[in-house]
Amino acid sequence: MENREDLNSILEFLPVVFRSPALFWPSKVVEALKALSKGPEHSKVDSGEVLFLAISDLRQSLCLSSGALAFSTADGFSLYFDDLMSRAEANKWFGEVLPALADSLLRLPVMLEDHYKSADSVTCVGARDGLKTGLRLLKSQEAGVVVLSQELIGALLACAFFCLFPDSTRGANHLQVINFDHLFASLYDNYNEKQENKIKCLIHYFGRICSSIPVGNVSFERKVLAVDPNVNYIPHPEAESWSKSVAPLCLFEVCSSGLIEDHSKEALEVDFANKYFGGGALTRGCVQEEIRFMINPELIAGMLFLPCMADNEAIEVVGAERFSQYTGYASSFRFCGDFVDKKDTDIMGRRKTRIIAIDALVNPGKRQYRHEFLVREVNKAFCGFSDPCKSHRYQLLFKDDRFSEAELDHDLKSVANNSDNILGIGPSASFEDEVGIATGNWGCGAFGGDPELKAIIQWLAASQALRPFMVYYTFGLEALQTLDKVTKWITSHRWNVGDLWNMIADYSTQRSKKETQVGFFNWLLPLLSSDDPMILDP
Ligand SMILES: *[C@@H]1O[C@H](CO)[C@@H](O)[C@H](O)[C@H]1NC(C)=O
Ligand SMILES: *[C@@H]1O[C@H](CO)[C@@H](O)[C@H](O)[C@H]1NC(C)=O
């Protein structure tokens, strides 16, 4: 195996063993998986209760302690597969899906070896030479990409279902749970329909990939704004840069109904993330991020190797396929059938679904109006929305003092020709130019942020990142009733990023000092609520 460095960084988190030169399962595991792959007549695994015993045996053969699983896991498996699942579904699950999953687990060592082989030889479109794409730990403060085939992801998620990932050292490495034990244990401990429906989405996904193995790729990228000027990433802007930016504001479109994931134009779709990618997806969580992980389960694979995000980081996933339809939100969340994802694919075989995970401040209260936190939030969004091949242009728009006017002029011209891309994993530059942002009330639900402030912050970040538009789904939020009018008014005044930043910074200072108590929109346009069309005239 060539790619030892990558493999070494992740090996302690994988269930397979490496004994040079190959990866493999211990022989007892191979026997058990072979039996499982031959179906219930052979393996006797035909109920949730027996399935759990089979899982415990597999874990034992891998020297994983049975005590390490969440306490009610056995009861959860039994409840789901023996009580909640219909007999017909259970027959299909035990007769067809489970054997196919066991089969894909048997092939996992070979899939991983093939993966490292092709990751060694891959040359991504427009990529800098030597770009690594192999499965490895994507550590904090190191920008990088992992590209996995959908088939490999399916096998990794089967490992998670069988609770085969070692988890004793995950916490210390800022990685969250990846095995599905808590998902099933919570179903039993605190039965509720949303948890049952989350599991239904995942079971549906396994059924789909077993009946037809998907052939595309998914990329997972850690994006980092450089705090250290010696690193070749987009630099981390300070308040002064925002204040001086001459970037024009992008188009702002408000939708009071509809959902981000149903957005039809090319756009980065914002995941209102937890700093631990996936949040409570594999425990009890069921809000925006967790729902996305249930309907696009391939996102879960990123939880395996993406440690906690720092303030200057974001995660971008391109290509995760959607498998399920759903209704509701939080406690009303329900799986409602198959979804056929018709998104086009790019030249790397990735669906053109781009999901950007950015974690907002948690319960920021009054703190969110302090400048350091405004900067934190706008940079978090900018990190997610930015495109590394435009790094140079961002610096010019920030009026970075390191550039003289003459240089600025020359660079602006040459930048137009230059598609030198640091990570080079994005589609071609001209294509990327069409891609906007689809977002909504980021950090405003469970996290308790101010929606007016967050809408403006995301607009600033999208504009500075040179995105052509931002579509904002308000989910009917009352506080944003005037969002359309306010953004139209601002647009009609032709403010740039610096102008709007200075306005929101002034407002925030006053709000911090308790000189004002009203929201930003009322502060900016006190007459707006009077519905007088006159004030909207530029
Ligand atoms: C997926 O990526 C690999 C390289 O990692 C490439 O060889 C393969 O052709 C890609 N698949 C598709 C469908 O483009
Ligand atoms: C940009 O490309 C055009 C033609 O492709 C060329 O004429 C021009 O000199 C280039 N500009 C710079 C600054 O490199």
mmCIF file of C-alpha atoms in Angstrom, residues 71-338:
data_model
loop_
_atom_site.group_PDB
_atom_site.id
_atom_site.type_symbol
_atom_site.label_atom_id
_atom_site.label_comp_id
_atom_site.label_asym_id
_atom_site.label_seq_id
_atom_site.Cartn_x
_atom_site.Cartn_y
_atom_site.Cartn_z
ATOM 1 C CA PHE A 71 -26.999 1.042 27.348
ATOM 2 C CA SER A 72 -30.335 0.415 25.600
ATOM 3 C CA THR A 73 -28.951 -0.466 22.170
ATOM 4 C CA ALA A 74 -30.245 -4.066 22.256
ATOM 5 C CA ASP A 75 -33.729 -2.875 23.228
ATOM 6 C CA GLY A 76 -33.616 -0.250 20.507
ATOM 7 C CA PHE A 77 -32.782 -2.794 17.782
ATOM 8 C CA SER A 78 -35.488 -5.101 19.023
ATOM 9 C CA LEU A 79 -38.062 -2.306 19.244
ATOM 10 C CA TYR A 80 -37.318 -1.055 15.736
ATOM 11 C CA PHE A 81 -36.984 -4.312 13.796
ATOM 12 C CA ASP A 82 -39.364 -6.525 15.783
ATOM 13 C CA ASP A 83 -42.167 -4.140 16.783
ATOM 14 C CA LEU A 84 -42.175 -0.999 14.702
ATOM 15 C CA MET A 85 -41.214 -2.436 11.325
ATOM 16 C CA SER A 86 -43.974 -4.190 9.382
ATOM 17 C CA ARG A 87 -43.531 -7.921 8.746
ATOM 18 C CA ALA A 88 -43.143 -7.372 5.008
ATOM 19 C CA GLU A 89 -40.458 -4.742 5.518
ATOM 20 C CA ALA A 90 -38.667 -6.927 8.052
ATOM 21 C CA ASN A 91 -38.626 -9.822 5.588
ATOM 22 C CA LYS A 92 -37.007 -7.633 2.997
ATOM 23 C CA TRP A 93 -34.564 -6.181 5.526
ATOM 24 C CA PHE A 94 -33.359 -9.516 6.915
ATOM 25 C CA GLY A 95 -33.704 -11.442 3.662
ATOM 26 C CA GLU A 96 -32.110 -8.987 1.242
ATOM 27 C CA VAL A 97 -30.697 -5.790 2.685
ATOM 28 C CA LEU A 98 -28.753 -7.137 5.650
ATOM 29 C CA PRO A 99 -27.019 -9.859 3.572
ATOM 30 C CA ALA A 100 -26.050 -7.235 0.981
ATOM 31 C CA LEU A 101 -24.651 -4.976 3.710
ATOM 32 C CA ALA A 102 -22.613 -7.879 5.099
ATOM 33 C CA ASP A 103 -21.335 -8.481 1.608
ATOM 34 C CA SER A 104 -20.250 -4.865 1.225
ATOM 35 C CA LEU A 105 -18.475 -5.099 4.596
ATOM 36 C CA LEU A 106 -16.582 -8.140 3.328
ATOM 37 C CA ARG A 107 -15.406 -6.051 0.398
ATOM 38 C CA LEU A 108 -14.437 -3.058 2.567
ATOM 39 C CA PRO A 109 -10.686 -3.871 2.821
ATOM 40 C CA VAL A 110 -10.399 -4.157 -0.953
ATOM 41 C CA MET A 111 -12.514 -1.041 -1.484
ATOM 42 C CA LEU A 112 -10.185 0.879 0.829
ATOM 43 C CA GLU A 113 -7.102 -0.370 -0.969
ATOM 44 C CA ASP A 114 -8.566 0.582 -4.337
ATOM 45 C CA HIS A 115 -9.492 3.932 -2.856
ATOM 46 C CA TYR A 116 -5.925 4.660 -1.769
ATOM 47 C CA LYS A 117 -4.598 3.508 -5.115
ATOM 48 C CA SER A 118 -6.849 5.830 -7.093
ATOM 49 C CA ALA A 119 -6.372 8.657 -4.578
ATOM 50 C CA ASP A 120 -2.641 8.395 -5.287
ATOM 51 C CA SER A 121 -3.069 8.708 -9.001
ATOM 52 C CA VAL A 122 -5.992 11.096 -9.154
ATOM 53 C CA THR A 123 -5.474 14.457 -10.728
ATOM 54 C CA CYS A 124 -8.428 16.609 -9.930
ATOM 55 C CA VAL A 125 -9.676 19.072 -12.432
ATOM 56 C CA GLY A 126 -7.504 22.161 -12.286
ATOM 57 C CA ALA A 127 -5.858 20.844 -9.151
ATOM 58 C CA ARG A 128 -2.475 21.839 -7.908
ATOM 59 C CA ASP A 129 -0.060 18.959 -8.325
ATOM 60 C CA GLY A 130 0.056 16.615 -5.409
ATOM 61 C CA LEU A 131 -3.416 17.353 -4.112
ATOM 62 C CA LYS A 132 -4.296 14.612 -1.675
ATOM 63 C CA THR A 133 -7.772 13.130 -1.757
ATOM 64 C CA GLY A 134 -7.256 9.943 0.271
ATOM 65 C CA LEU A 135 -9.305 9.048 3.323
ATOM 66 C CA ARG A 136 -7.510 10.534 6.317
ATOM 67 C CA LEU A 137 -8.147 12.634 9.368
ATOM 68 C CA LEU A 138 -8.871 16.179 8.090
ATOM 69 C CA LYS A 139 -7.380 17.908 11.101
ATOM 70 C CA SER A 140 -8.254 21.346 12.377
ATOM 71 C CA GLN A 141 -6.314 24.232 10.775
ATOM 72 C CA GLU A 142 -5.303 22.130 7.776
ATOM 73 C CA ALA A 143 -7.319 22.747 4.635
ATOM 74 C CA GLY A 144 -7.799 19.558 2.668
ATOM 75 C CA VAL A 145 -10.135 17.295 0.737
ATOM 76 C CA VAL A 146 -11.189 13.661 0.938
ATOM 77 C CA VAL A 147 -12.958 12.178 -2.090
ATOM 78 C CA LEU A 148 -14.887 8.959 -1.496
ATOM 79 C CA SER A 149 -16.921 6.853 -3.891
ATOM 80 C CA GLN A 150 -20.569 6.453 -2.957
ATOM 81 C CA GLU A 151 -19.946 2.716 -2.790
ATOM 82 C CA LEU A 152 -17.191 3.102 -0.188
ATOM 83 C CA ILE A 153 -19.394 5.490 1.773
ATOM 84 C CA GLY A 154 -22.120 2.833 1.766
ATOM 85 C CA ALA A 155 -19.707 0.294 3.282
ATOM 86 C CA LEU A 156 -18.521 2.793 5.890
ATOM 87 C CA LEU A 157 -22.105 3.555 6.867
ATOM 88 C CA ALA A 158 -22.789 -0.180 7.104
ATOM 89 C CA CYS A 159 -19.884 -0.342 9.609
ATOM 90 C CA ALA A 160 -21.549 2.430 11.575
ATOM 91 C CA PHE A 161 -24.863 0.553 11.529
ATOM 92 C CA PHE A 162 -23.097 -2.595 12.813
ATOM 93 C CA CYS A 163 -21.349 -0.415 15.450
ATOM 94 C CA LEU A 164 -17.918 -1.628 14.324
ATOM 95 C CA PHE A 165 -15.951 1.611 14.518
ATOM 96 C CA PRO A 166 -13.577 1.769 17.490
ATOM 97 C CA ASP A 167 -14.645 4.775 19.517
ATOM 98 C CA SER A 168 -12.438 4.893 22.574
ATOM 99 C CA THR A 169 -10.101 7.567 21.172
ATOM 100 C CA ARG A 170 -12.601 9.586 19.149
ATOM 101 C CA GLY A 171 -13.518 12.041 21.902
ATOM 102 C CA ALA A 172 -9.895 12.884 22.662
ATOM 103 C CA ASN A 173 -9.450 13.654 18.950
ATOM 104 C CA HIS A 174 -12.505 15.945 18.862
ATOM 105 C CA LEU A 175 -14.483 13.473 16.781
ATOM 106 C CA GLN A 176 -18.027 12.640 17.705
ATOM 107 C CA VAL A 177 -19.835 9.321 17.783
ATOM 108 C CA ILE A 178 -20.087 7.521 14.459
ATOM 109 C CA ASN A 179 -21.633 4.175 15.426
ATOM 110 C CA PHE A 180 -25.446 3.974 15.351
ATOM 111 C CA ASP A 181 -25.869 2.620 18.908
ATOM 112 C CA HIS A 182 -27.092 5.895 20.403
ATOM 113 C CA LEU A 183 -29.572 6.326 17.569
ATOM 114 C CA PHE A 184 -31.255 3.028 18.486
ATOM 115 C CA ALA A 185 -30.772 3.382 22.246
ATOM 116 C CA SER A 186 -32.544 6.779 22.240
ATOM 117 C CA LEU A 187 -35.434 5.249 20.332
ATOM 118 C CA TYR A 188 -36.015 2.897 23.240
ATOM 119 C CA ASP A 189 -35.130 5.221 26.127
ATOM 120 C CA ASN A 190 -37.403 7.991 25.041
ATOM 121 C CA TYR A 191 -39.634 6.671 22.272
ATOM 122 C CA ASN A 192 -40.827 9.349 19.897
ATOM 123 C CA GLU A 193 -41.891 9.318 16.291
ATOM 124 C CA LYS A 194 -39.203 11.680 15.036
ATOM 125 C CA GLN A 195 -36.494 9.255 16.160
ATOM 126 C CA GLU A 196 -38.301 6.362 14.501
ATOM 127 C CA ASN A 197 -38.551 8.406 11.309
ATOM 128 C CA LYS A 198 -34.868 9.326 11.369
ATOM 129 C CA ILE A 199 -34.061 5.613 11.469
ATOM 130 C CA LYS A 200 -36.571 4.985 8.673
ATOM 131 C CA CYS A 201 -34.607 7.366 6.433
ATOM 132 C CA LEU A 202 -31.360 5.458 7.070
ATOM 133 C CA ILE A 203 -32.957 2.047 6.611
ATOM 134 C CA HIS A 204 -34.467 3.316 3.374
ATOM 135 C CA TYR A 205 -31.020 4.468 2.261
ATOM 136 C CA PHE A 206 -29.517 1.021 2.915
ATOM 137 C CA GLY A 207 -32.358 -0.587 0.963
ATOM 138 C CA ARG A 208 -31.702 1.699 -1.997
ATOM 139 C CA ILE A 209 -27.922 1.216 -2.161
ATOM 140 C CA CYS A 210 -28.311 -2.544 -1.852
ATOM 141 C CA SER A 211 -30.720 -2.749 -4.751
ATOM 142 C CA SER A 212 -28.461 -0.611 -6.907
ATOM 143 C CA ILE A 213 -24.967 0.480 -5.938
ATOM 144 C CA PRO A 214 -24.544 4.209 -6.648
ATOM 145 C CA VAL A 215 -21.559 5.008 -8.869
ATOM 146 C CA GLY A 216 -20.676 8.621 -8.094
ATOM 147 C CA ASN A 217 -18.207 10.365 -5.806
ATOM 148 C CA VAL A 218 -18.599 12.696 -2.836
ATOM 149 C CA SER A 219 -15.940 15.183 -1.725
ATOM 150 C CA PHE A 220 -15.532 16.472 1.828
ATOM 151 C CA GLU A 221 -13.437 19.580 2.240
ATOM 152 C CA ARG A 222 -12.204 21.409 5.315
ATOM 153 C CA LYS A 223 -11.976 25.124 4.430
ATOM 154 C CA VAL A 224 -9.725 27.291 6.556
ATOM 155 C CA LEU A 225 -9.146 31.052 6.640
ATOM 156 C CA ALA A 226 -5.474 31.590 7.393
ATOM 157 C CA VAL A 227 -4.743 33.188 10.731
ATOM 158 C CA ASP A 228 -1.061 32.599 10.041
ATOM 159 C CA PRO A 229 -0.060 34.783 7.050
ATOM 160 C CA ASN A 230 2.544 32.218 5.976
ATOM 161 C CA VAL A 231 -0.080 29.678 5.035
ATOM 162 C CA ASN A 232 -1.301 29.714 1.475
ATOM 163 C CA TYR A 233 -5.028 29.970 2.282
ATOM 164 C CA ILE A 234 -7.451 32.860 2.028
ATOM 165 C CA PRO A 235 -6.418 35.208 4.879
ATOM 166 C CA HIS A 236 -8.710 35.705 7.847
ATOM 167 C CA PRO A 237 -10.136 39.262 7.453
ATOM 168 C CA GLU A 238 -10.230 41.705 10.388
ATOM 169 C CA ALA A 239 -12.970 44.261 11.101
ATOM 170 C CA GLU A 240 -10.947 46.911 9.292
ATOM 171 C CA SER A 241 -10.924 44.873 6.070
ATOM 172 C CA TRP A 242 -14.692 44.514 6.161
ATOM 173 C CA SER A 243 -15.066 48.186 6.831
ATOM 174 C CA LYS A 244 -12.958 49.093 3.766
ATOM 175 C CA SER A 245 -14.300 46.490 1.359
ATOM 176 C CA VAL A 246 -15.427 47.853 -1.995
ATOM 177 C CA ALA A 247 -17.127 44.615 -3.098
ATOM 178 C CA PRO A 248 -20.609 45.279 -4.488
ATOM 179 C CA LEU A 249 -23.565 43.720 -2.660
ATOM 180 C CA CYS A 250 -24.944 40.691 -4.487
ATOM 181 C CA LEU A 251 -28.536 40.111 -5.508
ATOM 182 C CA PHE A 252 -30.753 39.254 -2.530
ATOM 183 C CA GLU A 253 -33.899 37.239 -3.122
ATOM 184 C CA VAL A 254 -36.388 36.536 -0.333
ATOM 185 C CA CYS A 255 -38.590 33.426 -0.286
ATOM 186 C CA SER A 256 -41.132 33.231 2.497
ATOM 187 C CA SER A 257 -41.938 29.616 1.693
ATOM 188 C CA GLY A 258 -39.917 26.682 0.380
ATOM 189 C CA LEU A 259 -36.860 24.792 1.584
ATOM 190 C CA ILE A 260 -33.146 25.212 0.972
ATOM 191 C CA GLU A 261 -32.687 21.635 -0.273
ATOM 192 C CA ASP A 262 -35.365 22.058 -2.939
ATOM 193 C CA HIS A 263 -33.622 25.073 -4.413
ATOM 194 C CA SER A 264 -33.300 24.565 -8.156
ATOM 195 C CA LYS A 265 -30.563 27.005 -9.262
ATOM 196 C CA GLU A 266 -26.869 26.274 -8.703
ATOM 197 C CA ALA A 267 -26.174 27.285 -5.139
ATOM 198 C CA LEU A 268 -24.207 26.431 -2.046
ATOM 199 C CA GLU A 269 -26.822 25.134 0.362
ATOM 200 C CA VAL A 270 -26.136 26.194 3.903
ATOM 201 C CA ASP A 271 -26.131 23.603 6.679
ATOM 202 C CA PHE A 272 -26.888 25.410 9.967
ATOM 203 C CA ALA A 273 -24.259 23.280 11.578
ATOM 204 C CA ASN A 274 -22.954 22.321 14.935
ATOM 205 C CA LYS A 275 -19.190 22.786 15.340
ATOM 206 C CA TYR A 276 -19.168 18.994 15.434
ATOM 207 C CA PHE A 277 -20.237 18.234 11.855
ATOM 208 C CA GLY A 278 -23.595 16.467 11.917
ATOM 209 C CA GLY A 279 -24.590 17.744 15.345
ATOM 210 C CA GLY A 280 -27.068 15.360 16.927
ATOM 211 C CA ALA A 281 -27.726 13.397 13.714
ATOM 212 C CA LEU A 282 -26.703 10.094 15.317
ATOM 213 C CA THR A 283 -28.229 10.883 18.711
ATOM 214 C CA ARG A 284 -31.521 12.697 19.315
ATOM 215 C CA GLY A 285 -31.144 15.842 17.224
ATOM 216 C CA CYS A 286 -33.738 16.607 14.546
ATOM 217 C CA VAL A 287 -33.443 20.174 13.325
ATOM 218 C CA GLN A 288 -32.080 21.624 10.090
ATOM 219 C CA GLU A 289 -28.641 19.962 10.071
ATOM 220 C CA GLU A 290 -29.796 16.582 11.343
ATOM 221 C CA ILE A 291 -32.680 16.429 8.861
ATOM 222 C CA ARG A 292 -30.261 17.061 6.006
ATOM 223 C CA PHE A 293 -28.080 14.214 7.266
ATOM 224 C CA MET A 294 -31.075 11.872 7.305
ATOM 225 C CA ILE A 295 -32.246 12.644 3.767
ATOM 226 C CA ASN A 296 -28.656 12.795 2.382
ATOM 227 C CA PRO A 297 -27.093 10.093 4.613
ATOM 228 C CA GLU A 298 -23.734 10.126 2.817
ATOM 229 C CA LEU A 299 -23.008 13.300 4.792
ATOM 230 C CA ILE A 300 -22.663 11.060 7.870
ATOM 231 C CA ALA A 301 -19.433 9.610 6.445
ATOM 232 C CA GLY A 302 -17.776 12.996 7.100
ATOM 233 C CA MET A 303 -18.394 12.568 10.818
ATOM 234 C CA LEU A 304 -15.845 9.749 10.727
ATOM 235 C CA PHE A 305 -12.859 11.928 9.866
ATOM 236 C CA LEU A 306 -13.756 15.611 10.374
ATOM 237 C CA PRO A 307 -12.922 16.799 13.883
ATOM 238 C CA CYS A 308 -14.656 19.771 15.472
ATOM 239 C CA MET A 309 -14.579 23.063 13.499
ATOM 240 C CA ALA A 310 -12.730 26.105 14.857
ATOM 241 C CA ASP A 311 -14.031 29.680 14.359
ATOM 242 C CA ASN A 312 -12.023 30.142 11.142
ATOM 243 C CA GLU A 313 -13.213 26.907 9.514
ATOM 244 C CA ALA A 314 -16.097 25.555 7.445
ATOM 245 C CA ILE A 315 -16.872 22.252 5.750
ATOM 246 C CA GLU A 316 -18.004 21.847 2.141
ATOM 247 C CA VAL A 317 -19.476 18.607 0.840
ATOM 248 C CA VAL A 318 -20.124 18.150 -2.865
ATOM 249 C CA GLY A 319 -22.062 15.221 -4.281
ATOM 250 C CA ALA A 320 -24.121 13.776 -1.432
ATOM 251 C CA GLU A 321 -27.201 12.169 -2.965
ATOM 252 C CA ARG A 322 -30.675 12.671 -1.546
ATOM 253 C CA PHE A 323 -32.640 9.458 -0.957
ATOM 254 C CA SER A 324 -35.704 10.396 1.109
ATOM 255 C CA GLN A 325 -38.670 12.709 1.117
ATOM 256 C CA TYR A 326 -39.869 14.097 4.391
ATOM 257 C CA THR A 327 -42.303 16.454 6.058
ATOM 258 C CA GLY A 328 -42.147 18.380 9.305
ATOM 259 C CA TYR A 329 -39.364 19.644 11.513
ATOM 260 C CA ALA A 330 -38.088 18.602 14.954
ATOM 261 C CA SER A 331 -40.807 16.581 16.736
ATOM 262 C CA SER A 332 -43.039 16.614 13.651
ATOM 263 C CA PHE A 333 -40.312 15.211 11.352
ATOM 264 C CA ARG A 334 -41.583 12.261 9.247
ATOM 265 C CA PHE A 335 -40.034 10.129 6.514
ATOM 266 C CA CYS A 336 -42.446 10.082 3.614
ATOM 267 C CA GLY A 337 -41.014 7.881 0.925
ATOM 268 C CA ASP A 338 -38.381 7.515 -1.708
#
